[in-house]
Amino acid sequence: MTRPIQFLVALISLSFAACEVDNYDPPTSMLTGAVTYDGEPIGVRSGGVQLELWQSGFALNTKIPVNVDQEGRFSASLFDGTYKLTFLAGNGPWVVSTDTIVVNLNGSADITVPAEPYYTVRDETIVRNGGNIEASFRVLAVNDSRALQQVGLYIGTTAILDNINNKLKVELPAAAISSLDELINLSANLGPDLSTRDYVFARIGVRTSGVNEMLFSPVFKISH
C-alpha cells in the first residue's frame, strides 16, 4: 500500500471513530418542579434565578445550572441517575439555604423546593381605572431579619415582566409605608402609548434590603 493510500485509510478510520464517540443518545428523562412558599410557587425575575444540580462522580462533579422561570417553576432534561439539587448562594429573594434535595431520577420526576422568602405579596388586585392602572396589596413579613426596601408596580406589553423588563413602573420606598398591616395602594398613568392598547400586563414586586433579586406576584392581564 502506497503512503497516500495509507494516509487516506487512516483518515477515514479516524473519521468513523470520531462519529462513534459523538453519536450518543441525548438525555430523555425530565426533572420538573417549583420553588414554593406556603404551597405556592414564588414569582421571580425571568432569567434572574438559578438552582444547581450535582451528580457525584460524573463529569468531575460539574454543576448543572437550572433556570427558574418567572412563575417559580423549572425543568431540566437529564439522564437517569441520582442528583443533588441545591440553592445558588446569594441568588433569589429568599433566606440563604444550604439545604440539599436528593433526586432519584428514573424517567421523570416533579419536585417541590421549599424556600423562605423575606417578604411576600398577599391579597393583590390590579385593575384599570380610566387611563390608570391601580394596584392594591399587602406585604407579609415572613422573615424580617432583613428590612423591606421598596415595593413596585410594573407594567408592560408582554407577559415577561419584572423590574427590568417593563414599559412603566412606579416604586415606593419602605419608608413611605406606615404599616405592613395596612393595604398598600399604587397607581400608574398609562400615558398615550399604553392607554390605546387593548390590554397590558401588570405585576407587583417587593425588594428586600441587601438582596439582589425581587419577589413578584403573578402577572395580571389587564384589558382595556
PDB file of C-alpha atoms in Angstrom, residues 60-134:
ATOM      1  CA  LEU A  60     -15.797  15.772  37.544  1.00  0.00           C
ATOM      2  CA  ASN A  61     -18.833  16.764  39.627  1.00  0.00           C
ATOM      3  CA  THR A  62     -19.529  19.802  37.449  1.00  0.00           C
ATOM      4  CA  LYS A  63     -22.716  21.633  38.316  1.00  0.00           C
ATOM      5  CA  ILE A  64     -25.730  21.723  36.009  1.00  0.00           C
ATOM      6  CA  PRO A  65     -27.433  25.152  36.225  1.00  0.00           C
ATOM      7  CA  VAL A  66     -31.241  25.053  36.308  1.00  0.00           C
ATOM      8  CA  ASN A  67     -33.076  28.265  35.446  1.00  0.00           C
ATOM      9  CA  VAL A  68     -36.192  29.192  37.416  1.00  0.00           C
ATOM     10  CA  ASP A  69     -38.861  30.888  35.292  1.00  0.00           C
ATOM     11  CA  GLN A  70     -40.836  33.922  36.410  1.00  0.00           C
ATOM     12  CA  GLU A  71     -43.625  31.739  37.784  1.00  0.00           C
ATOM     13  CA  GLY A  72     -41.190  29.922  40.062  1.00  0.00           C
ATOM     14  CA  ARG A  73     -41.049  26.719  38.016  1.00  0.00           C
ATOM     15  CA  PHE A  74     -38.094  24.942  36.423  1.00  0.00           C
ATOM     16  CA  SER A  75     -37.309  21.987  34.176  1.00  0.00           C
ATOM     17  CA  ALA A  76     -34.206  20.106  33.065  1.00  0.00           C
ATOM     18  CA  SER A  77     -33.606  17.311  30.563  1.00  0.00           C
ATOM     19  CA  LEU A  78     -31.266  14.769  32.192  1.00  0.00           C
ATOM     20  CA  PHE A  79     -30.012  11.218  32.145  1.00  0.00           C
ATOM     21  CA  ASP A  80     -31.427   8.841  34.732  1.00  0.00           C
ATOM     22  CA  GLY A  81     -29.471   8.849  37.956  1.00  0.00           C
ATOM     23  CA  THR A  82     -29.138  10.340  41.424  1.00  0.00           C
ATOM     24  CA  TYR A  83     -28.696  14.110  41.657  1.00  0.00           C
ATOM     25  CA  LYS A  84     -28.349  16.673  44.416  1.00  0.00           C
ATOM     26  CA  LEU A  85     -30.338  19.881  43.994  1.00  0.00           C
ATOM     27  CA  THR A  86     -29.096  22.953  45.862  1.00  0.00           C
ATOM     28  CA  PHE A  87     -29.754  26.679  46.003  1.00  0.00           C
ATOM     29  CA  LEU A  88     -27.268  29.036  44.361  1.00  0.00           C
ATOM     30  CA  ALA A  89     -25.801  31.061  47.213  1.00  0.00           C
ATOM     31  CA  GLY A  90     -26.994  34.668  47.278  1.00  0.00           C
ATOM     32  CA  ASN A  91     -29.383  34.166  44.366  1.00  0.00           C
ATOM     33  CA  GLY A  92     -33.140  34.506  44.844  1.00  0.00           C
ATOM     34  CA  PRO A  93     -35.489  36.589  47.052  1.00  0.00           C
ATOM     35  CA  TRP A  94     -35.304  34.151  49.958  1.00  0.00           C
ATOM     36  CA  VAL A  95     -33.234  33.356  53.016  1.00  0.00           C
ATOM     37  CA  VAL A  96     -29.906  31.747  52.073  1.00  0.00           C
ATOM     38  CA  SER A  97     -30.282  27.992  52.456  1.00  0.00           C
ATOM     39  CA  THR A  98     -27.703  25.201  52.442  1.00  0.00           C
ATOM     40  CA  ASP A  99     -30.382  22.517  52.172  1.00  0.00           C
ATOM     41  CA  THR A 100     -29.831  19.749  49.648  1.00  0.00           C
ATOM     42  CA  ILE A 101     -32.586  17.759  47.958  1.00  0.00           C
ATOM     43  CA  VAL A 102     -31.643  14.301  46.685  1.00  0.00           C
ATOM     44  CA  VAL A 103     -33.410  13.460  43.430  1.00  0.00           C
ATOM     45  CA  ASN A 104     -33.558   9.885  42.163  1.00  0.00           C
ATOM     46  CA  LEU A 105     -34.498  10.354  38.543  1.00  0.00           C
ATOM     47  CA  ASN A 106     -35.903   7.453  36.543  1.00  0.00           C
ATOM     48  CA  GLY A 107     -37.911   8.630  33.566  1.00  0.00           C
ATOM     49  CA  SER A 108     -39.429  11.748  35.123  1.00  0.00           C
ATOM     50  CA  ALA A 109     -39.914  13.484  38.448  1.00  0.00           C
ATOM     51  CA  ASP A 110     -41.748  16.569  39.657  1.00  0.00           C
ATOM     52  CA  ILE A 111     -40.479  18.021  42.921  1.00  0.00           C
ATOM     53  CA  THR A 112     -41.214  20.866  45.309  1.00  0.00           C
ATOM     54  CA  VAL A 113     -38.334  23.000  46.559  1.00  0.00           C
ATOM     55  CA  PRO A 114     -39.428  24.906  49.697  1.00  0.00           C
ATOM     56  CA  ALA A 115     -37.900  28.326  50.308  1.00  0.00           C
ATOM     57  CA  GLU A 116     -38.362  31.029  52.939  1.00  0.00           C
ATOM     58  CA  PRO A 117     -38.813  34.479  51.390  1.00  0.00           C
ATOM     59  CA  TYR A 118     -38.096  37.551  53.460  1.00  0.00           C
ATOM     60  CA  TYR A 119     -41.322  39.193  52.286  1.00  0.00           C
ATOM     61  CA  THR A 120     -44.161  38.139  50.037  1.00  0.00           C
ATOM     62  CA  VAL A 121     -47.250  39.688  48.413  1.00  0.00           C
ATOM     63  CA  ARG A 122     -50.779  38.871  49.563  1.00  0.00           C
ATOM     64  CA  ASP A 123     -54.359  39.951  48.725  1.00  0.00           C
ATOM     65  CA  GLU A 124     -53.241  41.593  45.498  1.00  0.00           C
ATOM     66  CA  THR A 125     -55.644  43.141  42.990  1.00  0.00           C
ATOM     67  CA  ILE A 126     -54.724  45.085  39.857  1.00  0.00           C
ATOM     68  CA  VAL A 127     -57.379  46.873  37.794  1.00  0.00           C
ATOM     69  CA  ARG A 128     -57.684  49.558  35.166  1.00  0.00           C
ATOM     70  CA  ASN A 129     -59.448  52.787  36.040  1.00  0.00           C
ATOM     71  CA  GLY A 130     -59.639  55.049  33.003  1.00  0.00           C
ATOM     72  CA  GLY A 131     -56.094  55.787  31.954  1.00  0.00           C
ATOM     73  CA  ASN A 132     -54.591  54.406  35.169  1.00  0.00           C
ATOM     74  CA  ILE A 133     -53.540  51.006  36.425  1.00  0.00           C
ATOM     75  CA  GLU A 134     -54.287  50.697  40.130  1.00  0.00           C
TER      76      GLU A 134
END
